[in-house]
Amino acid sequence: MLVADRLTRHFGGLTANEEVCITLERGTLHALLGPNGAGKSTCINMLSGDLPPSSGRILLGGKDITRLSAAARSHLGIGRSYQRTNIFPQFTVLENCRLAAQSRRPRPWKIFTDAQRLGDTVERARAAVAEAGLGGREARVAGTLSHGEQRQLEIAMVLATDAKVLLLDEPLAGMGSEESAKMVELLRGLKDGRAILLVEHDMDAVFAVADTITVMVNGAVLESGPPAQIRNSAEVQAAYLGEDEHV
Ligand SMILES: Nc1ncnc2c1ncn2[C@@H]1O[C@H](COP(=O)(O)OP(=O)(O)OP(=O)(O)O)[C@@H](O)[C@H]1O
């Protein structure tokens, strides 16, 4: 569905990503692992259109989208969440999702001109809230939700844009074990009909939910494969996972 083909990004003399290749398939979750500074955020930023690559290509359904803006990619069905929670805290859960859904419309801010379309947007927002596990909390002011629920709301906002490719940057950050377990369940349910890229430090969560894992070290892909292969890779253990007894 989405292909990163030899993506490279330099920052001055530093090579943050070097010829990174990643393929996201519909119906699967692909996790991107690596120590701090490995280049995961740089990679997700290039895929979302927040950062232009120095070289390499990004293909969506075979079409070259390397030069498209983040907004144009959103219209094509690529949605992303950010490491830091990115909601409007003073708005309700439903309003946050409605604004996200609205952003996909051709003229996003002309919302009072077409009641039928506005209705569609609200329906999409409601469906996204439900799918993200926040059903019943539509009228809650977002800033009063728990941390875990705010991260769920972020996911709901991505879903409200009708994204078919989800780029999720550390959705479990700062969560307790109960909240994490809930998020893992949520992620599992989101695979259906979508392709997901998950950048996440929580190993237990990654191994519980990923179909494919790519490990990056120093800006380059060290190894990519199913969880069992990564778990048993001597190279991965030596470079990165060796000291983690969960793996
Ligand atoms: N805008 C920037 N300008 C200069 N250097 C940058 C920039 N963004 C990232 N880097 C550098 O590129 C390298 C890769 O950083 P990146 O944030 O992609 O890693 P990461 O794997 O996401 O790390 P973390 O797990 O800490 O988020 C690091 O050495 C970082 O300092």
PDB file of C-alpha atoms and ligand atoms in Angstrom:
ATOM      1  CA  MET A   1       0.000   0.000   0.000  1.00  0.00           C
ATOM      2  CA  LEU A   2       2.720   2.463   1.066  1.00  0.00           C
ATOM      3  CA  VAL A   3       6.330   1.922   0.061  1.00  0.00           C
ATOM      4  CA  ALA A   4       9.430   3.762   1.234  1.00  0.00           C
ATOM      5  CA  ASP A   5      12.057   3.216  -1.422  1.00  0.00           C
ATOM      6  CA  ARG A   6      15.628   3.998  -0.383  1.00  0.00           C
ATOM      7  CA  LEU A   7      14.614   7.052   1.669  1.00  0.00           C
ATOM      8  CA  THR A   8      17.572   9.134   2.705  1.00  0.00           C
ATOM      9  CA  ARG A   9      17.647  12.310   4.787  1.00  0.00           C
ATOM     10  CA  HIS A  10      20.667  14.384   5.688  1.00  0.00           C
ATOM     11  CA  PHE A  11      20.752  17.097   8.349  1.00  0.00           C
ATOM     12  CA  GLY A  12      23.926  18.963   7.495  1.00  0.00           C
ATOM     13  CA  GLY A  13      26.665  16.363   7.806  1.00  0.00           C
ATOM     14  CA  LEU A  14      24.451  13.890   9.683  1.00  0.00           C
ATOM     15  CA  THR A  15      22.671  11.103   7.810  1.00  0.00           C
ATOM     16  CA  ALA A  16      19.477  10.573   9.838  1.00  0.00           C
ATOM     17  CA  ASN A  17      18.048   8.026   7.347  1.00  0.00           C
ATOM     18  CA  GLU A  18      20.127   6.125   4.835  1.00  0.00           C
ATOM     19  CA  GLU A  19      18.409   4.232   2.006  1.00  0.00           C
ATOM     20  CA  VAL A  20      15.555   3.112   4.265  1.00  0.00           C
ATOM     21  CA  CYS A  21      13.132   0.682   2.587  1.00  0.00           C
ATOM     22  CA  ILE A  22       9.820  -0.173   4.256  1.00  0.00           C
ATOM     23  CA  THR A  23       6.645  -1.654   2.791  1.00  0.00           C
ATOM     24  CA  LEU A  24       3.297  -1.296   4.552  1.00  0.00           C
ATOM     25  CA  GLU A  25       0.663  -3.862   3.581  1.00  0.00           C
ATOM     26  CA  ARG A  26      -3.077  -3.553   4.014  1.00  0.00           C
ATOM     27  CA  GLY A  27      -4.402  -5.521   6.990  1.00  0.00           C
ATOM     28  CA  THR A  28      -1.084  -5.536   8.817  1.00  0.00           C
ATOM     29  CA  LEU A  29       0.822  -3.568  11.425  1.00  0.00           C
ATOM     30  CA  HIS A  30       4.483  -2.847  10.754  1.00  0.00           C
ATOM     31  CA  ALA A  31       6.472  -1.691  13.770  1.00  0.00           C
ATOM     32  CA  LEU A  32       9.573   0.452  13.570  1.00  0.00           C
ATOM     33  CA  LEU A  33      11.997  -0.139  16.430  1.00  0.00           C
ATOM     34  CA  GLY A  34      15.348   1.311  17.299  1.00  0.00           C
ATOM     35  CA  PRO A  35      17.234   3.099  20.058  1.00  0.00           C
ATOM     36  CA  ASN A  36      16.940   6.854  20.578  1.00  0.00           C
ATOM     37  CA  GLY A  37      18.308   8.740  17.610  1.00  0.00           C
ATOM     38  CA  ALA A  38      18.059   5.718  15.264  1.00  0.00           C
ATOM     39  CA  GLY A  39      15.999   7.748  12.781  1.00  0.00           C
ATOM     40  CA  LYS A  40      12.432   6.532  13.394  1.00  0.00           C
ATOM     41  CA  SER A  41      10.838   9.980  13.679  1.00  0.00           C
ATOM     42  CA  THR A  42      12.723  11.181  10.626  1.00  0.00           C
ATOM     43  CA  CYS A  43      11.340   8.223   8.697  1.00  0.00           C
ATOM     44  CA  ILE A  44       7.724   8.765   9.802  1.00  0.00           C
ATOM     45  CA  ASN A  45       8.069  12.510   9.090  1.00  0.00           C
ATOM     46  CA  MET A  46       9.131  11.772   5.525  1.00  0.00           C
ATOM     47  CA  LEU A  47       6.261   9.319   5.003  1.00  0.00           C
ATOM     48  CA  SER A  48       3.691  11.798   6.329  1.00  0.00           C
ATOM     49  CA  GLY A  49       5.051  14.675   4.242  1.00  0.00           C
ATOM     50  CA  ASP A  50       6.241  16.724   7.227  1.00  0.00           C
ATOM     51  CA  LEU A  51       9.862  16.441   6.069  1.00  0.00           C
ATOM     52  CA  PRO A  52      11.156  16.225   2.486  1.00  0.00           C
ATOM     53  CA  PRO A  53      13.642  13.408   1.854  1.00  0.00           C
ATOM     54  CA  SER A  54      17.097  14.217   0.507  1.00  0.00           C
ATOM     55  CA  SER A  55      16.653  11.304  -1.903  1.00  0.00           C
ATOM     56  CA  GLY A  56      14.513   8.221  -2.427  1.00  0.00           C
ATOM     57  CA  ARG A  57      10.840   7.761  -3.249  1.00  0.00           C
ATOM     58  CA  ILE A  58       7.529   7.213  -1.496  1.00  0.00           C
ATOM     59  CA  LEU A  59       4.850   5.273  -3.364  1.00  0.00           C
ATOM     60  CA  LEU A  60       1.180   4.978  -2.430  1.00  0.00           C
ATOM     61  CA  GLY A  61      -0.619   2.262  -4.376  1.00  0.00           C
ATOM     62  CA  GLY A  62       2.174   2.479  -6.947  1.00  0.00           C
ATOM     63  CA  LYS A  63       1.838   6.249  -7.376  1.00  0.00           C
ATOM     64  CA  ASP A  64       4.831   8.446  -6.590  1.00  0.00           C
ATOM     65  CA  ILE A  65       3.811  10.851  -3.793  1.00  0.00           C
ATOM     66  CA  THR A  66       7.318  11.915  -2.749  1.00  0.00           C
ATOM     67  CA  ARG A  67       6.734  15.559  -3.577  1.00  0.00           C
ATOM     68  CA  LEU A  68       3.191  15.885  -2.213  1.00  0.00           C
ATOM     69  CA  SER A  69       2.511  18.004   0.878  1.00  0.00           C
ATOM     70  CA  ALA A  70       1.254  16.525   4.133  1.00  0.00           C
ATOM     71  CA  ALA A  71      -2.219  17.935   3.377  1.00  0.00           C
ATOM     72  CA  ALA A  72      -2.287  16.344  -0.073  1.00  0.00           C
ATOM     73  CA  ARG A  73      -1.223  13.015   1.431  1.00  0.00           C
ATOM     74  CA  SER A  74      -3.993  13.295   4.006  1.00  0.00           C
ATOM     75  CA  HIS A  75      -6.487  13.653   1.157  1.00  0.00           C
ATOM     76  CA  LEU A  76      -5.076  10.448  -0.328  1.00  0.00           C
ATOM     77  CA  GLY A  77      -5.713   8.599   2.935  1.00  0.00           C
ATOM     78  CA  ILE A  78      -2.472   8.856   4.886  1.00  0.00           C
ATOM     79  CA  GLY A  79      -3.016   9.881   8.506  1.00  0.00           C
ATOM     80  CA  ARG A  80      -0.541  10.340  11.306  1.00  0.00           C
ATOM     81  CA  SER A  81      -0.465  10.866  15.036  1.00  0.00           C
ATOM     82  CA  TYR A  82       2.321  12.660  16.860  1.00  0.00           C
ATOM     83  CA  GLN A  83       4.578  11.760  19.779  1.00  0.00           C
ATOM     84  CA  ARG A  84       3.074  14.534  21.875  1.00  0.00           C
ATOM     85  CA  THR A  85      -0.677  14.600  22.322  1.00  0.00           C
ATOM     86  CA  ASN A  86      -2.112  16.914  19.734  1.00  0.00           C
ATOM     87  CA  ILE A  87      -5.746  17.588  20.596  1.00  0.00           C
ATOM     88  CA  PHE A  88      -7.833  20.717  21.213  1.00  0.00           C
ATOM     89  CA  PRO A  89      -8.258  20.357  24.989  1.00  0.00           C
ATOM     90  CA  GLN A  90     -11.106  22.865  25.321  1.00  0.00           C
ATOM     91  CA  PHE A  91     -13.290  21.161  22.686  1.00  0.00           C
ATOM     92  CA  THR A  92     -15.351  18.036  23.191  1.00  0.00           C
ATOM     93  CA  VAL A  93     -14.292  14.614  21.951  1.00  0.00           C
ATOM     94  CA  LEU A  94     -16.800  14.787  19.104  1.00  0.00           C
ATOM     95  CA  GLU A  95     -15.796  18.342  18.129  1.00  0.00           C
ATOM     96  CA  ASN A  96     -12.143  17.290  17.935  1.00  0.00           C
ATOM     97  CA  CYS A  97     -13.051  14.444  15.610  1.00  0.00           C
ATOM     98  CA  ARG A  98     -15.434  16.574  13.574  1.00  0.00           C
ATOM     99  CA  LEU A  99     -12.687  19.109  12.958  1.00  0.00           C
ATOM    100  CA  ALA A 100     -10.367  16.311  11.893  1.00  0.00           C
ATOM    101  CA  ALA A 101     -13.035  14.880   9.555  1.00  0.00           C
ATOM    102  CA  GLN A 102     -13.698  18.368   8.201  1.00  0.00           C
ATOM    103  CA  SER A 103     -10.042  18.846   7.339  1.00  0.00           C
ATOM    104  CA  ARG A 104     -10.409  16.226   4.597  1.00  0.00           C
ATOM    105  CA  ARG A 105     -13.149  18.200   2.803  1.00  0.00           C
ATOM    106  CA  PRO A 106     -12.230  20.282  -0.270  1.00  0.00           C
ATOM    107  CA  ARG A 107     -13.107  23.557   1.458  1.00  0.00           C
ATOM    108  CA  PRO A 108     -12.584  22.597   5.071  1.00  0.00           C
ATOM    109  CA  TRP A 109     -13.784  25.731   6.802  1.00  0.00           C
ATOM    110  CA  LYS A 110     -17.011  26.360   4.858  1.00  0.00           C
ATOM    111  CA  ILE A 111     -18.852  24.159   7.268  1.00  0.00           C
ATOM    112  CA  PHE A 112     -22.155  25.965   7.515  1.00  0.00           C
ATOM    113  CA  THR A 113     -23.041  25.924   3.818  1.00  0.00           C
ATOM    114  CA  ASP A 114     -24.051  22.358   3.311  1.00  0.00           C
ATOM    115  CA  ALA A 115     -26.060  20.713   6.055  1.00  0.00           C
ATOM    116  CA  GLN A 116     -26.038  17.289   4.398  1.00  0.00           C
ATOM    117  CA  ARG A 117     -22.274  17.201   4.129  1.00  0.00           C
ATOM    118  CA  LEU A 118     -21.952  18.481   7.660  1.00  0.00           C
ATOM    119  CA  GLY A 119     -24.149  15.548   8.710  1.00  0.00           C
ATOM    120  CA  ASP A 120     -21.799  13.139   6.932  1.00  0.00           C
ATOM    121  CA  THR A 121     -18.872  14.669   8.745  1.00  0.00           C
ATOM    122  CA  VAL A 122     -20.564  14.252  12.115  1.00  0.00           C
ATOM    123  CA  GLU A 123     -21.381  10.638  11.267  1.00  0.00           C
ATOM    124  CA  ARG A 124     -17.766   9.979  10.341  1.00  0.00           C
ATOM    125  CA  ALA A 125     -16.633  11.638  13.566  1.00  0.00           C
ATOM    126  CA  ARG A 126     -19.035   9.510  15.623  1.00  0.00           C
ATOM    127  CA  ALA A 127     -17.884   6.309  13.938  1.00  0.00           C
ATOM    128  CA  ALA A 128     -14.244   7.243  14.600  1.00  0.00           C
ATOM    129  CA  VAL A 129     -14.957   7.941  18.286  1.00  0.00           C
ATOM    130  CA  ALA A 130     -16.635   4.541  18.604  1.00  0.00           C
ATOM    131  CA  GLU A 131     -13.871   2.677  16.768  1.00  0.00           C
ATOM    132  CA  ALA A 132     -11.237   4.266  18.992  1.00  0.00           C
ATOM    133  CA  GLY A 133     -13.065   2.939  22.060  1.00  0.00           C
ATOM    134  CA  LEU A 134     -14.455   6.270  23.242  1.00  0.00           C
ATOM    135  CA  GLY A 135     -18.126   5.550  22.593  1.00  0.00           C
ATOM    136  CA  GLY A 136     -20.260   7.338  25.210  1.00  0.00           C
ATOM    137  CA  ARG A 137     -17.626  10.022  25.767  1.00  0.00           C
ATOM    138  CA  GLU A 138     -18.547  12.184  22.749  1.00  0.00           C
ATOM    139  CA  ALA A 139     -19.594  15.167  24.867  1.00  0.00           C
ATOM    140  CA  ARG A 140     -16.644  15.078  27.264  1.00  0.00           C
ATOM    141  CA  VAL A 141     -14.285  18.069  27.093  1.00  0.00           C
ATOM    142  CA  ALA A 142     -11.085  16.555  25.708  1.00  0.00           C
ATOM    143  CA  GLY A 143      -8.820  18.166  28.293  1.00  0.00           C
ATOM    144  CA  THR A 144     -10.667  16.349  31.096  1.00  0.00           C
ATOM    145  CA  LEU A 145      -9.992  12.868  29.668  1.00  0.00           C
ATOM    146  CA  SER A 146      -7.311  10.641  31.200  1.00  0.00           C
ATOM    147  CA  HIS A 147      -3.939  10.523  29.430  1.00  0.00           C
ATOM    148  CA  GLY A 148      -4.748   7.157  27.870  1.00  0.00           C
ATOM    149  CA  GLU A 149      -8.108   8.396  26.623  1.00  0.00           C
ATOM    150  CA  GLN A 150      -6.450  11.466  25.112  1.00  0.00           C
ATOM    151  CA  ARG A 151      -4.154   9.149  23.137  1.00  0.00           C
ATOM    152  CA  GLN A 152      -7.242   7.205  22.036  1.00  0.00           C
ATOM    153  CA  LEU A 153      -8.769  10.491  20.943  1.00  0.00           C
ATOM    154  CA  GLU A 154      -5.679  11.207  18.840  1.00  0.00           C
ATOM    155  CA  ILE A 155      -6.240   7.888  17.078  1.00  0.00           C
ATOM    156  CA  ALA A 156      -9.931   8.717  16.670  1.00  0.00           C
ATOM    157  CA  MET A 157      -8.961  12.006  14.998  1.00  0.00           C
ATOM    158  CA  VAL A 158      -6.780  10.143  12.513  1.00  0.00           C
ATOM    159  CA  LEU A 159      -9.622   7.690  11.835  1.00  0.00           C
ATOM    160  CA  ALA A 160     -12.042  10.582  11.329  1.00  0.00           C
ATOM    161  CA  THR A 161      -9.978  11.686   8.328  1.00  0.00           C
ATOM    162  CA  ASP A 162     -10.825   8.292   6.771  1.00  0.00           C
ATOM    163  CA  ALA A 163      -7.146   7.366   6.654  1.00  0.00           C
ATOM    164  CA  LYS A 164      -6.288   3.962   5.224  1.00  0.00           C
ATOM    165  CA  VAL A 165      -2.603   4.269   6.087  1.00  0.00           C
ATOM    166  CA  LEU A 166      -1.980   5.093   9.751  1.00  0.00           C
ATOM    167  CA  LEU A 167       1.400   6.423  10.830  1.00  0.00           C
ATOM    168  CA  LEU A 168       1.425   6.276  14.623  1.00  0.00           C
ATOM    169  CA  ASP A 169       4.276   7.853  16.566  1.00  0.00           C
ATOM    170  CA  GLU A 170       4.537   6.339  20.049  1.00  0.00           C
ATOM    171  CA  PRO A 171       0.824   6.074  20.876  1.00  0.00           C
ATOM    172  CA  LEU A 172       1.655   4.237  24.125  1.00  0.00           C
ATOM    173  CA  ALA A 173       4.052   6.877  25.459  1.00  0.00           C
ATOM    174  CA  GLY A 174       3.409   7.702  29.103  1.00  0.00           C
ATOM    175  CA  MET A 175       0.760   5.009  29.568  1.00  0.00           C
ATOM    176  CA  GLY A 176       0.344   2.650  32.519  1.00  0.00           C
ATOM    177  CA  SER A 177       0.054  -1.081  31.895  1.00  0.00           C
ATOM    178  CA  GLU A 178      -3.748  -1.132  31.892  1.00  0.00           C
ATOM    179  CA  GLU A 179      -3.958   1.741  29.404  1.00  0.00           C
ATOM    180  CA  SER A 180      -1.259   0.099  27.251  1.00  0.00           C
ATOM    181  CA  ALA A 181      -3.161  -3.182  27.118  1.00  0.00           C
ATOM    182  CA  LYS A 182      -6.252  -1.308  25.989  1.00  0.00           C
ATOM    183  CA  MET A 183      -4.290   0.500  23.285  1.00  0.00           C
ATOM    184  CA  VAL A 184      -2.780  -2.771  22.035  1.00  0.00           C
ATOM    185  CA  GLU A 185      -6.305  -4.184  21.674  1.00  0.00           C
ATOM    186  CA  LEU A 186      -7.358  -1.038  19.864  1.00  0.00           C
ATOM    187  CA  LEU A 187      -4.390  -1.240  17.466  1.00  0.00           C
ATOM    188  CA  ARG A 188      -5.168  -4.873  16.715  1.00  0.00           C
ATOM    189  CA  GLY A 189      -8.702  -3.923  15.726  1.00  0.00           C
ATOM    190  CA  LEU A 190      -7.520  -1.082  13.474  1.00  0.00           C
ATOM    191  CA  LYS A 191      -5.589  -3.357  11.092  1.00  0.00           C
ATOM    192  CA  ASP A 192      -8.686  -4.461   9.231  1.00  0.00           C
ATOM    193  CA  GLY A 193      -8.633  -2.723   5.839  1.00  0.00           C
ATOM    194  CA  ARG A 194      -5.748  -0.449   6.821  1.00  0.00           C
ATOM    195  CA  ALA A 195      -1.960  -0.451   6.795  1.00  0.00           C
ATOM    196  CA  ILE A 196      -0.324   0.714  10.030  1.00  0.00           C
ATOM    197  CA  LEU A 197       3.191   1.894  10.791  1.00  0.00           C
ATOM    198  CA  LEU A 198       3.854   1.958  14.520  1.00  0.00           C
ATOM    199  CA  VAL A 199       6.863   3.664  16.071  1.00  0.00           C
ATOM    200  CA  GLU A 200       6.939   2.467  19.655  1.00  0.00           C
ATOM    201  CA  HIS A 201       9.426   1.859  22.453  1.00  0.00           C
ATOM    202  CA  ASP A 202       7.197  -0.536  24.403  1.00  0.00           C
ATOM    203  CA  MET A 203       8.633  -3.928  23.363  1.00  0.00           C
ATOM    204  CA  ASP A 204       5.894  -6.036  24.890  1.00  0.00           C
ATOM    205  CA  ALA A 205       3.301  -4.062  22.972  1.00  0.00           C
ATOM    206  CA  VAL A 206       5.251  -4.232  19.713  1.00  0.00           C
ATOM    207  CA  PHE A 207       5.785  -7.986  19.887  1.00  0.00           C
ATOM    208  CA  ALA A 208       2.141  -8.485  20.867  1.00  0.00           C
ATOM    209  CA  VAL A 209       0.675  -6.607  17.928  1.00  0.00           C
ATOM    210  CA  ALA A 210       3.172  -6.347  15.042  1.00  0.00           C
ATOM    211  CA  ASP A 211       3.063  -8.537  11.939  1.00  0.00           C
ATOM    212  CA  THR A 212       6.405  -7.221  10.718  1.00  0.00           C
ATOM    213  CA  ILE A 213       9.166  -5.425  12.607  1.00  0.00           C
ATOM    214  CA  THR A 214      11.885  -3.260  11.120  1.00  0.00           C
ATOM    215  CA  VAL A 215      14.811  -2.438  13.382  1.00  0.00           C
ATOM    216  CA  MET A 216      16.778   0.711  12.653  1.00  0.00           C
ATOM    217  CA  VAL A 217      20.189   1.580  14.035  1.00  0.00           C
ATOM    218  CA  ASN A 218      22.156   4.720  13.196  1.00  0.00           C
ATOM    219  CA  GLY A 219      19.773   5.769  10.437  1.00  0.00           C
ATOM    220  CA  ALA A 220      19.840   2.462   8.566  1.00  0.00           C
ATOM    221  CA  VAL A 221      17.669  -0.663   8.565  1.00  0.00           C
ATOM    222  CA  LEU A 222      19.460  -3.391  10.483  1.00  0.00           C
ATOM    223  CA  GLU A 223      16.865  -6.110   9.927  1.00  0.00           C
ATOM    224  CA  SER A 224      13.229  -6.490   8.934  1.00  0.00           C
ATOM    225  CA  GLY A 225      10.959  -9.497   9.319  1.00  0.00           C
ATOM    226  CA  PRO A 226       8.270 -11.217  11.382  1.00  0.00           C
ATOM    227  CA  PRO A 227       8.479 -10.848  15.195  1.00  0.00           C
ATOM    228  CA  ALA A 228       9.926 -14.353  15.707  1.00  0.00           C
ATOM    229  CA  GLN A 229      12.785 -13.604  13.313  1.00  0.00           C
ATOM    230  CA  ILE A 230      13.556 -10.294  15.022  1.00  0.00           C
ATOM    231  CA  ARG A 231      13.316 -11.847  18.477  1.00  0.00           C
ATOM    232  CA  ASN A 232      15.850 -14.519  17.532  1.00  0.00           C
ATOM    233  CA  SER A 233      18.194 -12.337  15.496  1.00  0.00           C
ATOM    234  CA  ALA A 234      21.678 -12.335  16.957  1.00  0.00           C
ATOM    235  CA  GLU A 235      22.433  -9.117  15.083  1.00  0.00           C
ATOM    236  CA  VAL A 236      19.408  -7.331  16.536  1.00  0.00           C
ATOM    237  CA  GLN A 237      20.167  -8.585  20.010  1.00  0.00           C
ATOM    238  CA  ALA A 238      23.777  -7.503  19.774  1.00  0.00           C
ATOM    239  CA  ALA A 239      22.961  -4.089  18.387  1.00  0.00           C
ATOM    240  CA  TYR A 240      19.884  -3.209  20.329  1.00  0.00           C
ATOM    241  CA  LEU A 241      17.832  -5.750  22.203  1.00  0.00           C
ATOM    242  CA  GLY A 242      20.551  -7.726  23.934  1.00  0.00           C
ATOM    243  CA  GLU A 243      20.021  -6.243  27.360  1.00  0.00           C
ATOM    244  CA  ASP A 244      16.233  -6.460  27.301  1.00  0.00           C
ATOM    245  CA  GLU A 245      15.272  -9.682  29.022  1.00  0.00           C
ATOM    246  CA  HIS A 246      11.699  -9.508  27.721  1.00  0.00           C
ATOM    247  CA  VAL A 247      12.946 -10.210  24.236  1.00  0.00           C
TER     248      VAL A 247
HETATM  249  N1  LIG B   1      15.517  18.699  12.447  1.00  0.00           N
HETATM  250  C1  LIG B   1      16.700  18.105  12.719  1.00  0.00           C
HETATM  251  N2  LIG B   1      17.860  18.772  12.580  1.00  0.00           N
HETATM  252  C2  LIG B   1      19.050  18.184  12.841  1.00  0.00           C
HETATM  253  N3  LIG B   1      19.182  16.908  13.244  1.00  0.00           N
HETATM  254  C3  LIG B   1      18.062  16.190  13.408  1.00  0.00           C
HETATM  255  C4  LIG B   1      16.768  16.735  13.154  1.00  0.00           C
HETATM  256  N4  LIG B   1      15.835  15.781  13.404  1.00  0.00           N
HETATM  257  C5  LIG B   1      16.520  14.692  13.792  1.00  0.00           C
HETATM  258  N5  LIG B   1      17.852  14.925  13.798  1.00  0.00           N
HETATM  259  C6  LIG B   1      18.908  13.962  14.142  1.00  0.00           C
HETATM  260  O1  LIG B   1      18.723  12.816  13.338  1.00  0.00           O
HETATM  261  C7  LIG B   1      18.984  11.618  14.084  1.00  0.00           C
HETATM  262  C8  LIG B   1      17.742  10.744  14.067  1.00  0.00           C
HETATM  263  O2  LIG B   1      16.734  11.362  14.877  1.00  0.00           O
HETATM  264  P1  LIG B   1      15.248  10.818  15.003  1.00  0.00           P
HETATM  265  O3  LIG B   1      14.486  11.785  15.837  1.00  0.00           O
HETATM  266  O4  LIG B   1      14.723  10.487  13.665  1.00  0.00           O
HETATM  267  O5  LIG B   1      15.491   9.464  15.819  1.00  0.00           O
HETATM  268  P2  LIG B   1      14.430   8.560  16.594  1.00  0.00           P
HETATM  269  O6  LIG B   1      14.803   7.148  16.293  1.00  0.00           O
HETATM  270  O7  LIG B   1      13.063   8.981  16.264  1.00  0.00           O
HETATM  271  O8  LIG B   1      14.738   8.882  18.108  1.00  0.00           O
HETATM  272  P3  LIG B   1      13.715   8.884  19.375  1.00  0.00           P
HETATM  273  O9  LIG B   1      13.430   7.446  19.668  1.00  0.00           O
HETATM  274  O10 LIG B   1      14.540   9.541  20.436  1.00  0.00           O
HETATM  275  O11 LIG B   1      12.511   9.670  18.993  1.00  0.00           O
HETATM  276  C9  LIG B   1      19.393  12.074  15.478  1.00  0.00           C
HETATM  277  O12 LIG B   1      20.814  12.089  15.530  1.00  0.00           O
HETATM  278  C10 LIG B   1      18.831  13.470  15.580  1.00  0.00           C
HETATM  279  O13 LIG B   1      19.608  14.268  16.437  1.00  0.00           O
END
